Amino acid sequence: MKNLAKIAILLSSGLLTLSLSACGSSAPLFTSDGRPTQQIQCSAASSGDCDQRARTQCAQKGYDVLTRDVNGSVANLVIACQAN
């Protein structure tokens, strides 16, 4: 009986881990014109940090900021690189 309880606990914790890991990996989102979006985390205190990270992600091309959310000292941006 004790072994059955241990197996049940192991299975339930394994299923919980599996279901939570599925939440962390999602398909990329796209803009209405088909460009893939990217999320960037950067320092909210330095707009230059955010700009440099976005330019690096877009291979030094331009980019559009779709959303910007600041939480304390961290800024989360969702960007879409501009087409050539």
PDB file of N, CA, C and O in Angstrom:
ATOM      1  N   MET A   1       0.816  -1.185   0.000  1.00  0.00           N
ATOM      2  CA  MET A   1       0.000   0.000   0.000  1.00  0.00           C
ATOM      3  C   MET A   1       0.865   1.256   0.000  1.00  0.00           C
ATOM      4  O   MET A   1       0.553   2.210  -0.673  1.00  0.00           O
ATOM      5  N   LYS A   2       1.989   1.219   0.768  1.00  0.00           N
ATOM      6  CA  LYS A   2       2.878   2.364   0.815  1.00  0.00           C
ATOM      7  C   LYS A   2       3.532   2.588  -0.541  1.00  0.00           C
ATOM      8  O   LYS A   2       3.735   3.725  -0.965  1.00  0.00           O
ATOM      9  N   ASN A   3       3.882   1.502  -1.226  1.00  0.00           N
ATOM     10  CA  ASN A   3       4.493   1.628  -2.551  1.00  0.00           C
ATOM     11  C   ASN A   3       3.530   2.250  -3.553  1.00  0.00           C
ATOM     12  O   ASN A   3       3.938   3.039  -4.399  1.00  0.00           O
ATOM     13  N   LEU A   4       2.274   1.909  -3.464  1.00  0.00           N
ATOM     14  CA  LEU A   4       1.271   2.470  -4.358  1.00  0.00           C
ATOM     15  C   LEU A   4       1.128   3.970  -4.139  1.00  0.00           C
ATOM     16  O   LEU A   4       1.016   4.735  -5.093  1.00  0.00           O
ATOM     17  N   ALA A   5       1.178   4.411  -2.894  1.00  0.00           N
ATOM     18  CA  ALA A   5       1.092   5.841  -2.574  1.00  0.00           C
ATOM     19  C   ALA A   5       2.312   6.579  -3.117  1.00  0.00           C
ATOM     20  O   ALA A   5       2.192   7.680  -3.665  1.00  0.00           O
ATOM     21  N   LYS A   6       3.498   5.980  -2.993  1.00  0.00           N
ATOM     22  CA  LYS A   6       4.715   6.605  -3.518  1.00  0.00           C
ATOM     23  C   LYS A   6       4.649   6.731  -5.040  1.00  0.00           C
ATOM     24  O   LYS A   6       5.029   7.742  -5.611  1.00  0.00           O
ATOM     25  N   ILE A   7       4.173   5.699  -5.690  1.00  0.00           N
ATOM     26  CA  ILE A   7       4.045   5.730  -7.158  1.00  0.00           C
ATOM     27  C   ILE A   7       3.063   6.818  -7.579  1.00  0.00           C
ATOM     28  O   ILE A   7       3.318   7.564  -8.524  1.00  0.00           O
ATOM     29  N   ALA A   8       1.954   6.924  -6.870  1.00  0.00           N
ATOM     30  CA  ALA A   8       0.962   7.941  -7.189  1.00  0.00           C
ATOM     31  C   ALA A   8       1.541   9.346  -7.034  1.00  0.00           C
ATOM     32  O   ALA A   8       1.307  10.228  -7.856  1.00  0.00           O
ATOM     33  N   ILE A   9       2.319   9.563  -5.983  1.00  0.00           N
ATOM     34  CA  ILE A   9       2.943  10.876  -5.758  1.00  0.00           C
ATOM     35  C   ILE A   9       3.951  11.179  -6.856  1.00  0.00           C
ATOM     36  O   ILE A   9       3.991  12.283  -7.397  1.00  0.00           O
ATOM     37  N   LEU A  10       4.768  10.207  -7.215  1.00  0.00           N
ATOM     38  CA  LEU A  10       5.753  10.411  -8.277  1.00  0.00           C
ATOM     39  C   LEU A  10       5.089  10.709  -9.617  1.00  0.00           C
ATOM     40  O   LEU A  10       5.525  11.590 -10.358  1.00  0.00           O
ATOM     41  N   LEU A  11       4.040   9.973  -9.930  1.00  0.00           N
ATOM     42  CA  LEU A  11       3.341  10.205 -11.190  1.00  0.00           C
ATOM     43  C   LEU A  11       2.691  11.578 -11.230  1.00  0.00           C
ATOM     44  O   LEU A  11       2.760  12.286 -12.235  1.00  0.00           O
ATOM     45  N   SER A  12       2.061  11.985 -10.140  1.00  0.00           N
ATOM     46  CA  SER A  12       1.385  13.281 -10.123  1.00  0.00           C
ATOM     47  C   SER A  12       2.389  14.421 -10.215  1.00  0.00           C
ATOM     48  O   SER A  12       2.159  15.407 -10.893  1.00  0.00           O
ATOM     49  N   SER A  13       3.549  14.302  -9.545  1.00  0.00           N
ATOM     50  CA  SER A  13       4.552  15.364  -9.633  1.00  0.00           C
ATOM     51  C   SER A  13       5.175  15.401 -11.037  1.00  0.00           C
ATOM     52  O   SER A  13       5.482  16.465 -11.557  1.00  0.00           O
ATOM     53  N   GLY A  14       5.334  14.232 -11.649  1.00  0.00           N
ATOM     54  CA  GLY A  14       5.855  14.192 -13.016  1.00  0.00           C
ATOM     55  C   GLY A  14       4.901  14.815 -14.010  1.00  0.00           C
ATOM     56  O   GLY A  14       5.308  15.552 -14.910  1.00  0.00           O
ATOM     57  N   LEU A  15       3.617  14.550 -13.856  1.00  0.00           N
ATOM     58  CA  LEU A  15       2.621  15.152 -14.740  1.00  0.00           C
ATOM     59  C   LEU A  15       2.551  16.657 -14.549  1.00  0.00           C
ATOM     60  O   LEU A  15       2.391  17.408 -15.519  1.00  0.00           O
ATOM     61  N   LEU A  16       2.672  17.131 -13.321  1.00  0.00           N
ATOM     62  CA  LEU A  16       2.666  18.558 -13.051  1.00  0.00           C
ATOM     63  C   LEU A  16       3.865  19.223 -13.711  1.00  0.00           C
ATOM     64  O   LEU A  16       3.739  20.257 -14.356  1.00  0.00           O
ATOM     65  N   THR A  17       5.034  18.632 -13.581  1.00  0.00           N
ATOM     66  CA  THR A  17       6.234  19.166 -14.206  1.00  0.00           C
ATOM     67  C   THR A  17       6.087  19.216 -15.722  1.00  0.00           C
ATOM     68  O   THR A  17       6.439  20.203 -16.368  1.00  0.00           O
ATOM     69  N   LEU A  18       5.567  18.162 -16.294  1.00  0.00           N
ATOM     70  CA  LEU A  18       5.375  18.107 -17.739  1.00  0.00           C
ATOM     71  C   LEU A  18       4.396  19.176 -18.209  1.00  0.00           C
ATOM     72  O   LEU A  18       4.639  19.859 -19.195  1.00  0.00           O
ATOM     73  N   SER A  19       3.304  19.344 -17.505  1.00  0.00           N
ATOM     74  CA  SER A  19       2.312  20.329 -17.929  1.00  0.00           C
ATOM     75  C   SER A  19       2.831  21.753 -17.762  1.00  0.00           C
ATOM     76  O   SER A  19       2.545  22.625 -18.572  1.00  0.00           O
ATOM     77  N   LEU A  20       3.621  22.024 -16.730  1.00  0.00           N
ATOM     78  CA  LEU A  20       4.183  23.357 -16.551  1.00  0.00           C
ATOM     79  C   LEU A  20       5.245  23.662 -17.599  1.00  0.00           C
ATOM     80  O   LEU A  20       5.352  24.790 -18.067  1.00  0.00           O
ATOM     81  N   SER A  21       6.018  22.682 -17.992  1.00  0.00           N
ATOM     82  CA  SER A  21       7.036  22.923 -19.009  1.00  0.00           C
ATOM     83  C   SER A  21       6.399  23.190 -20.357  1.00  0.00           C
ATOM     84  O   SER A  21       6.945  23.917 -21.184  1.00  0.00           O
ATOM     85  N   ALA A  22       5.239  22.650 -20.603  1.00  0.00           N
ATOM     86  CA  ALA A  22       4.545  22.915 -21.864  1.00  0.00           C
ATOM     87  C   ALA A  22       4.099  24.362 -21.940  1.00  0.00           C
ATOM     88  O   ALA A  22       4.032  24.942 -23.017  1.00  0.00           O
ATOM     89  N   CYS A  23       3.808  24.983 -20.807  1.00  0.00           N
ATOM     90  CA  CYS A  23       3.394  26.383 -20.789  1.00  0.00           C
ATOM     91  C   CYS A  23       4.548  27.308 -21.163  1.00  0.00           C
ATOM     92  O   CYS A  23       4.334  28.382 -21.694  1.00  0.00           O
ATOM     93  N   GLY A  24       5.765  26.924 -20.870  1.00  0.00           N
ATOM     94  CA  GLY A  24       6.912  27.773 -21.123  1.00  0.00           C
ATOM     95  C   GLY A  24       7.357  27.798 -22.569  1.00  0.00           C
ATOM     96  O   GLY A  24       8.057  28.696 -22.989  1.00  0.00           O
ATOM     97  N   SER A  25       6.956  26.836 -23.340  1.00  0.00           N
ATOM     98  CA  SER A  25       7.370  26.814 -24.738  1.00  0.00           C
ATOM     99  C   SER A  25       6.149  27.029 -25.616  1.00  0.00           C
ATOM    100  O   SER A  25       5.315  26.155 -25.757  1.00  0.00           O
ATOM    101  N   SER A  26       6.074  28.225 -26.168  1.00  0.00           N
ATOM    102  CA  SER A  26       4.929  28.530 -27.007  1.00  0.00           C
ATOM    103  C   SER A  26       5.397  28.856 -28.415  1.00  0.00           C
ATOM    104  O   SER A  26       6.552  29.203 -28.638  1.00  0.00           O
ATOM    105  N   ALA A  27       4.499  28.769 -29.333  1.00  0.00           N
ATOM    106  CA  ALA A  27       4.817  29.078 -30.720  1.00  0.00           C
ATOM    107  C   ALA A  27       5.048  30.582 -30.863  1.00  0.00           C
ATOM    108  O   ALA A  27       4.488  31.369 -30.108  1.00  0.00           O
ATOM    109  N   PRO A  28       5.892  30.998 -31.801  1.00  0.00           N
ATOM    110  CA  PRO A  28       6.120  32.428 -31.988  1.00  0.00           C
ATOM    111  C   PRO A  28       4.839  33.119 -32.459  1.00  0.00           C
ATOM    112  O   PRO A  28       4.010  32.522 -33.137  1.00  0.00           O
ATOM    113  N   LEU A  29       4.712  34.377 -32.078  1.00  0.00           N
ATOM    114  CA  LEU A  29       3.583  35.185 -32.509  1.00  0.00           C
ATOM    115  C   LEU A  29       4.009  36.032 -33.688  1.00  0.00           C
ATOM    116  O   LEU A  29       5.180  36.356 -33.854  1.00  0.00           O
ATOM    117  N   PHE A  30       3.053  36.418 -34.497  1.00  0.00           N
ATOM    118  CA  PHE A  30       3.334  37.192 -35.695  1.00  0.00           C
ATOM    119  C   PHE A  30       2.493  38.458 -35.725  1.00  0.00           C
ATOM    120  O   PHE A  30       1.385  38.489 -35.185  1.00  0.00           O
ATOM    121  N   THR A  31       3.006  39.494 -36.391  1.00  0.00           N
ATOM    122  CA  THR A  31       2.237  40.717 -36.580  1.00  0.00           C
ATOM    123  C   THR A  31       1.210  40.472 -37.680  1.00  0.00           C
ATOM    124  O   THR A  31       1.244  39.452 -38.370  1.00  0.00           O
ATOM    125  N   SER A  32       0.312  41.424 -37.872  1.00  0.00           N
ATOM    126  CA  SER A  32      -0.717  41.262 -38.895  1.00  0.00           C
ATOM    127  C   SER A  32      -0.119  41.189 -40.300  1.00  0.00           C
ATOM    128  O   SER A  32      -0.721  40.626 -41.204  1.00  0.00           O
ATOM    129  N   ASP A  33       1.101  41.746 -40.486  1.00  0.00           N
ATOM    130  CA  ASP A  33       1.743  41.660 -41.803  1.00  0.00           C
ATOM    131  C   ASP A  33       2.698  40.477 -41.918  1.00  0.00           C
ATOM    132  O   ASP A  33       3.466  40.361 -42.869  1.00  0.00           O
ATOM    133  N   GLY A  34       2.675  39.566 -40.916  1.00  0.00           N
ATOM    134  CA  GLY A  34       3.417  38.309 -41.024  1.00  0.00           C
ATOM    135  C   GLY A  34       4.805  38.289 -40.414  1.00  0.00           C
ATOM    136  O   GLY A  34       5.484  37.270 -40.465  1.00  0.00           O
ATOM    137  N   ARG A  35       5.258  39.395 -39.833  1.00  0.00           N
ATOM    138  CA  ARG A  35       6.597  39.410 -39.235  1.00  0.00           C
ATOM    139  C   ARG A  35       6.573  38.710 -37.875  1.00  0.00           C
ATOM    140  O   ARG A  35       5.661  38.922 -37.081  1.00  0.00           O
ATOM    141  N   PRO A  36       7.570  37.872 -37.579  1.00  0.00           N
ATOM    142  CA  PRO A  36       7.628  37.234 -36.264  1.00  0.00           C
ATOM    143  C   PRO A  36       7.981  38.265 -35.190  1.00  0.00           C
ATOM    144  O   PRO A  36       8.703  39.227 -35.455  1.00  0.00           O
ATOM    145  N   THR A  37       7.469  38.069 -33.992  1.00  0.00           N
ATOM    146  CA  THR A  37       7.778  38.967 -32.886  1.00  0.00           C
ATOM    147  C   THR A  37       8.812  38.322 -31.978  1.00  0.00           C
ATOM    148  O   THR A  37       8.997  37.107 -31.986  1.00  0.00           O
ATOM    149  N   GLN A  38       9.478  39.166 -31.196  1.00  0.00           N
ATOM    150  CA  GLN A  38      10.481  38.709 -30.245  1.00  0.00           C
ATOM    151  C   GLN A  38      10.307  39.492 -28.962  1.00  0.00           C
ATOM    152  O   GLN A  38       9.979  40.679 -28.992  1.00  0.00           O
ATOM    153  N   GLN A  39      10.548  38.838 -27.833  1.00  0.00           N
ATOM    154  CA  GLN A  39      10.493  39.524 -26.552  1.00  0.00           C
ATOM    155  C   GLN A  39      11.903  39.821 -26.091  1.00  0.00           C
ATOM    156  O   GLN A  39      12.792  38.970 -26.174  1.00  0.00           O
ATOM    157  N   ILE A  40      12.100  41.031 -25.607  1.00  0.00           N
ATOM    158  CA  ILE A  40      13.406  41.458 -25.115  1.00  0.00           C
ATOM    159  C   ILE A  40      13.237  41.975 -23.703  1.00  0.00           C
ATOM    160  O   ILE A  40      12.317  42.745 -23.425  1.00  0.00           O
ATOM    161  N   GLN A  41      14.120  41.557 -22.805  1.00  0.00           N
ATOM    162  CA  GLN A  41      14.178  42.103 -21.454  1.00  0.00           C
ATOM    163  C   GLN A  41      15.421  42.963 -21.354  1.00  0.00           C
ATOM    164  O   GLN A  41      16.504  42.544 -21.778  1.00  0.00           O
ATOM    165  N   CYS A  42      15.261  44.160 -20.812  1.00  0.00           N
ATOM    166  CA  CYS A  42      16.383  45.076 -20.717  1.00  0.00           C
ATOM    167  C   CYS A  42      16.196  45.978 -19.506  1.00  0.00           C
ATOM    168  O   CYS A  42      15.167  45.927 -18.836  1.00  0.00           O
ATOM    169  N   SER A  43      17.178  46.817 -19.257  1.00  0.00           N
ATOM    170  CA  SER A  43      17.128  47.731 -18.121  1.00  0.00           C
ATOM    171  C   SER A  43      16.131  48.845 -18.401  1.00  0.00           C
ATOM    172  O   SER A  43      16.213  49.531 -19.423  1.00  0.00           O
ATOM    173  N   ALA A  44      15.199  49.058 -17.482  1.00  0.00           N
ATOM    174  CA  ALA A  44      14.219  50.125 -17.642  1.00  0.00           C
ATOM    175  C   ALA A  44      14.873  51.493 -17.479  1.00  0.00           C
ATOM    176  O   ALA A  44      14.358  52.492 -17.975  1.00  0.00           O
ATOM    177  N   ALA A  45      16.010  51.536 -16.819  1.00  0.00           N
ATOM    178  CA  ALA A  45      16.699  52.799 -16.565  1.00  0.00           C
ATOM    179  C   ALA A  45      17.493  53.278 -17.771  1.00  0.00           C
ATOM    180  O   ALA A  45      17.846  54.454 -17.853  1.00  0.00           O
ATOM    181  N   SER A  46      17.775  52.394 -18.715  1.00  0.00           N
ATOM    182  CA  SER A  46      18.616  52.757 -19.854  1.00  0.00           C
ATOM    183  C   SER A  46      17.936  52.384 -21.161  1.00  0.00           C
ATOM    184  O   SER A  46      17.900  51.218 -21.533  1.00  0.00           O
ATOM    185  N   SER A  47      17.426  53.381 -21.864  1.00  0.00           N
ATOM    186  CA  SER A  47      16.788  53.091 -23.152  1.00  0.00           C
ATOM    187  C   SER A  47      17.822  52.617 -24.174  1.00  0.00           C
ATOM    188  O   SER A  47      17.496  51.898 -25.113  1.00  0.00           O
ATOM    189  N   GLY A  48      19.080  53.011 -23.989  1.00  0.00           N
ATOM    190  CA  GLY A  48      20.142  52.563 -24.888  1.00  0.00           C
ATOM    191  C   GLY A  48      20.347  51.055 -24.815  1.00  0.00           C
ATOM    192  O   GLY A  48      20.642  50.412 -25.825  1.00  0.00           O
ATOM    193  N   ASP A  49      20.182  50.475 -23.628  1.00  0.00           N
ATOM    194  CA  ASP A  49      20.302  49.027 -23.454  1.00  0.00           C
ATOM    195  C   ASP A  49      19.215  48.317 -24.257  1.00  0.00           C
ATOM    196  O   ASP A  49      19.481  47.351 -24.976  1.00  0.00           O
ATOM    197  N   CYS A  50      17.993  48.805 -24.162  1.00  0.00           N
ATOM    198  CA  CYS A  50      16.874  48.209 -24.896  1.00  0.00           C
ATOM    199  C   CYS A  50      17.093  48.342 -26.404  1.00  0.00           C
ATOM    200  O   CYS A  50      16.881  47.393 -27.158  1.00  0.00           O
ATOM    201  N   ASP A  51      17.521  49.519 -26.825  1.00  0.00           N
ATOM    202  CA  ASP A  51      17.746  49.758 -28.252  1.00  0.00           C
ATOM    203  C   ASP A  51      18.842  48.849 -28.794  1.00  0.00           C
ATOM    204  O   ASP A  51      18.694  48.255 -29.864  1.00  0.00           O
ATOM    205  N   GLN A  52      19.936  48.703 -28.060  1.00  0.00           N
ATOM    206  CA  GLN A  52      21.047  47.853 -28.510  1.00  0.00           C
ATOM    207  C   GLN A  52      20.618  46.399 -28.627  1.00  0.00           C
ATOM    208  O   GLN A  52      20.934  45.715 -29.594  1.00  0.00           O
ATOM    209  N   ARG A  53      19.864  45.917 -27.649  1.00  0.00           N
ATOM    210  CA  ARG A  53      19.397  44.527 -27.702  1.00  0.00           C
ATOM    211  C   ARG A  53      18.446  44.311 -28.881  1.00  0.00           C
ATOM    212  O   ARG A  53      18.518  43.291 -29.564  1.00  0.00           O
ATOM    213  N   ALA A  54      17.569  45.273 -29.124  1.00  0.00           N
ATOM    214  CA  ALA A  54      16.626  45.142 -30.237  1.00  0.00           C
ATOM    215  C   ALA A  54      17.369  45.160 -31.576  1.00  0.00           C
ATOM    216  O   ALA A  54      17.087  44.361 -32.462  1.00  0.00           O
ATOM    217  N   ARG A  55      18.332  46.064 -31.708  1.00  0.00           N
ATOM    218  CA  ARG A  55      19.113  46.131 -32.955  1.00  0.00           C
ATOM    219  C   ARG A  55      19.907  44.847 -33.173  1.00  0.00           C
ATOM    220  O   ARG A  55      20.031  44.375 -34.298  1.00  0.00           O
ATOM    221  N   THR A  56      20.448  44.271 -32.102  1.00  0.00           N
ATOM    222  CA  THR A  56      21.185  43.017 -32.213  1.00  0.00           C
ATOM    223  C   THR A  56      20.255  41.901 -32.679  1.00  0.00           C
ATOM    224  O   THR A  56      20.606  41.116 -33.568  1.00  0.00           O
ATOM    225  N   GLN A  57      19.059  41.822 -32.099  1.00  0.00           N
ATOM    226  CA  GLN A  57      18.090  40.792 -32.494  1.00  0.00           C
ATOM    227  C   GLN A  57      17.671  40.961 -33.952  1.00  0.00           C
ATOM    228  O   GLN A  57      17.366  39.981 -34.631  1.00  0.00           O
ATOM    229  N   CYS A  58      17.645  42.191 -34.423  1.00  0.00           N
ATOM    230  CA  CYS A  58      17.184  42.451 -35.799  1.00  0.00           C
ATOM    231  C   CYS A  58      18.337  42.623 -36.768  1.00  0.00           C
ATOM    232  O   CYS A  58      18.152  43.183 -37.866  1.00  0.00           O
ATOM    233  N   ALA A  59      19.508  42.165 -36.410  1.00  0.00           N
ATOM    234  CA  ALA A  59      20.689  42.229 -37.284  1.00  0.00           C
ATOM    235  C   ALA A  59      20.938  43.649 -37.782  1.00  0.00           C
ATOM    236  O   ALA A  59      21.192  43.881 -38.962  1.00  0.00           O
ATOM    237  N   GLN A  60      20.848  44.602 -36.857  1.00  0.00           N
ATOM    238  CA  GLN A  60      21.109  46.021 -37.109  1.00  0.00           C
ATOM    239  C   GLN A  60      20.104  46.681 -38.054  1.00  0.00           C
ATOM    240  O   GLN A  60      20.329  47.787 -38.527  1.00  0.00           O
ATOM    241  N   LYS A  61      18.993  46.004 -38.349  1.00  0.00           N
ATOM    242  CA  LYS A  61      17.919  46.635 -39.115  1.00  0.00           C
ATOM    243  C   LYS A  61      17.028  47.387 -38.142  1.00  0.00           C
ATOM    244  O   LYS A  61      17.170  47.284 -36.936  1.00  0.00           O
ATOM    245  N   GLY A  62      16.065  48.092 -38.670  1.00  0.00           N
ATOM    246  CA  GLY A  62      15.114  48.777 -37.815  1.00  0.00           C
ATOM    247  C   GLY A  62      14.142  47.790 -37.184  1.00  0.00           C
ATOM    248  O   GLY A  62      14.079  46.621 -37.561  1.00  0.00           O
ATOM    249  N   TYR A  63      13.384  48.277 -36.235  1.00  0.00           N
ATOM    250  CA  TYR A  63      12.411  47.431 -35.539  1.00  0.00           C
ATOM    251  C   TYR A  63      11.256  48.297 -35.059  1.00  0.00           C
ATOM    252  O   TYR A  63      11.380  49.517 -34.925  1.00  0.00           O
ATOM    253  N   ASP A  64      10.133  47.659 -34.822  1.00  0.00           N
ATOM    254  CA  ASP A  64       8.965  48.320 -34.266  1.00  0.00           C
ATOM    255  C   ASP A  64       8.708  47.755 -32.881  1.00  0.00           C
ATOM    256  O   ASP A  64       8.726  46.537 -32.688  1.00  0.00           O
ATOM    257  N   VAL A  65       8.468  48.632 -31.900  1.00  0.00           N
ATOM    258  CA  VAL A  65       8.107  48.204 -30.555  1.00  0.00           C
ATOM    259  C   VAL A  65       6.594  48.043 -30.526  1.00  0.00           C
ATOM    260  O   VAL A  65       5.851  48.999 -30.751  1.00  0.00           O
ATOM    261  N   LEU A  66       6.141  46.826 -30.284  1.00  0.00           N
ATOM    262  CA  LEU A  66       4.704  46.544 -30.265  1.00  0.00           C
ATOM    263  C   LEU A  66       4.120  46.748 -28.876  1.00  0.00           C
ATOM    264  O   LEU A  66       3.017  47.284 -28.739  1.00  0.00           O
ATOM    265  N   THR A  67       4.838  46.308 -27.847  1.00  0.00           N
ATOM    266  CA  THR A  67       4.417  46.555 -26.465  1.00  0.00           C
ATOM    267  C   THR A  67       5.647  46.802 -25.619  1.00  0.00           C
ATOM    268  O   THR A  67       6.739  46.329 -25.924  1.00  0.00           O
ATOM    269  N   ARG A  68       5.450  47.583 -24.568  1.00  0.00           N
ATOM    270  CA  ARG A  68       6.521  47.860 -23.597  1.00  0.00           C
ATOM    271  C   ARG A  68       5.886  47.820 -22.227  1.00  0.00           C
ATOM    272  O   ARG A  68       4.926  48.537 -21.952  1.00  0.00           O
ATOM    273  N   ASP A  69       6.426  46.979 -21.355  1.00  0.00           N
ATOM    274  CA  ASP A  69       5.916  46.827 -19.998  1.00  0.00           C
ATOM    275  C   ASP A  69       7.094  46.961 -19.047  1.00  0.00           C
ATOM    276  O   ASP A  69       8.104  46.274 -19.222  1.00  0.00           O
ATOM    277  N   VAL A  70       6.977  47.853 -18.076  1.00  0.00           N
ATOM    278  CA  VAL A  70       8.052  48.061 -17.109  1.00  0.00           C
ATOM    279  C   VAL A  70       7.609  47.516 -15.765  1.00  0.00           C
ATOM    280  O   VAL A  70       6.528  47.839 -15.270  1.00  0.00           O
ATOM    281  N   ASN A  71       8.460  46.664 -15.199  1.00  0.00           N
ATOM    282  CA  ASN A  71       8.196  46.078 -13.891  1.00  0.00           C
ATOM    283  C   ASN A  71       9.437  46.309 -13.035  1.00  0.00           C
ATOM    284  O   ASN A  71      10.423  45.573 -13.152  1.00  0.00           O
ATOM    285  N   GLY A  72       9.395  47.336 -12.211  1.00  0.00           N
ATOM    286  CA  GLY A  72      10.563  47.681 -11.409  1.00  0.00           C
ATOM    287  C   GLY A  72      11.676  48.209 -12.296  1.00  0.00           C
ATOM    288  O   GLY A  72      11.490  49.171 -13.032  1.00  0.00           O
ATOM    289  N   SER A  73      12.817  47.549 -12.266  1.00  0.00           N
ATOM    290  CA  SER A  73      13.967  48.005 -13.057  1.00  0.00           C
ATOM    291  C   SER A  73      14.102  47.264 -14.382  1.00  0.00           C
ATOM    292  O   SER A  73      15.066  47.461 -15.105  1.00  0.00           O
ATOM    293  N   VAL A  74      13.126  46.403 -14.701  1.00  0.00           N
ATOM    294  CA  VAL A  74      13.199  45.600 -15.924  1.00  0.00           C
ATOM    295  C   VAL A  74      12.100  46.026 -16.895  1.00  0.00           C
ATOM    296  O   VAL A  74      10.946  46.150 -16.523  1.00  0.00           O
ATOM    297  N   ALA A  75      12.498  46.244 -18.131  1.00  0.00           N
ATOM    298  CA  ALA A  75      11.542  46.541 -19.191  1.00  0.00           C
ATOM    299  C   ALA A  75      11.402  45.303 -20.071  1.00  0.00           C
ATOM    300  O   ALA A  75      12.395  44.656 -20.406  1.00  0.00           O
ATOM    301  N   ASN A  76      10.181  44.957 -20.416  1.00  0.00           N
ATOM    302  CA  ASN A  76       9.896  43.858 -21.337  1.00  0.00           C
ATOM    303  C   ASN A  76       9.304  44.455 -22.591  1.00  0.00           C
ATOM    304  O   ASN A  76       8.257  45.100 -22.546  1.00  0.00           O
ATOM    305  N   LEU A  77       9.983  44.265 -23.705  1.00  0.00           N
ATOM    306  CA  LEU A  77       9.519  44.771 -24.987  1.00  0.00           C
ATOM    307  C   LEU A  77       9.171  43.611 -25.900  1.00  0.00           C
ATOM    308  O   LEU A  77       9.862  42.596 -25.897  1.00  0.00           O
ATOM    309  N   VAL A  78       8.122  43.772 -26.663  1.00  0.00           N
ATOM    310  CA  VAL A  78       7.827  42.850 -27.759  1.00  0.00           C
ATOM    311  C   VAL A  78       8.065  43.657 -29.019  1.00  0.00           C
ATOM    312  O   VAL A  78       7.466  44.723 -29.222  1.00  0.00           O
ATOM    313  N   ILE A  79       8.990  43.164 -29.844  1.00  0.00           N
ATOM    314  CA  ILE A  79       9.379  43.882 -31.057  1.00  0.00           C
ATOM    315  C   ILE A  79       9.158  43.019 -32.289  1.00  0.00           C
ATOM    316  O   ILE A  79       9.015  41.788 -32.192  1.00  0.00           O
ATOM    317  N   ALA A  80       9.129  43.686 -33.431  1.00  0.00           N
ATOM    318  CA  ALA A  80       9.102  43.004 -34.731  1.00  0.00           C
ATOM    319  C   ALA A  80      10.138  43.720 -35.601  1.00  0.00           C
ATOM    320  O   ALA A  80      10.106  44.947 -35.728  1.00  0.00           O
ATOM    321  N   CYS A  81      11.050  42.959 -36.147  1.00  0.00           N
ATOM    322  CA  CYS A  81      12.073  43.524 -37.029  1.00  0.00           C
ATOM    323  C   CYS A  81      11.432  44.017 -38.313  1.00  0.00           C
ATOM    324  O   CYS A  81      10.489  43.402 -38.821  1.00  0.00           O
ATOM    325  N   GLN A  82      11.944  45.119 -38.830  1.00  0.00           N
ATOM    326  CA  GLN A  82      11.434  45.641 -40.085  1.00  0.00           C
ATOM    327  C   GLN A  82      12.017  44.837 -41.246  1.00  0.00           C
ATOM    328  O   GLN A  82      13.131  44.323 -41.156  1.00  0.00           O
ATOM    329  N   ALA A  83      11.252  44.754 -42.300  1.00  0.00           N
ATOM    330  CA  ALA A  83      11.722  44.040 -43.494  1.00  0.00           C
ATOM    331  C   ALA A  83      12.865  44.804 -44.137  1.00  0.00           C
ATOM    332  O   ALA A  83      13.049  45.998 -43.901  1.00  0.00           O
ATOM    333  N   ASN A  84      13.639  44.119 -44.938  1.00  0.00           N
ATOM    334  CA  ASN A  84      14.792  44.756 -45.608  1.00  0.00           C
ATOM    335  C   ASN A  84      14.364  45.953 -46.307  1.00  0.00           C
ATOM    336  O   ASN A  84      14.123  46.549 -47.014  1.00  0.00           O
TER     337      ASN A  84
END
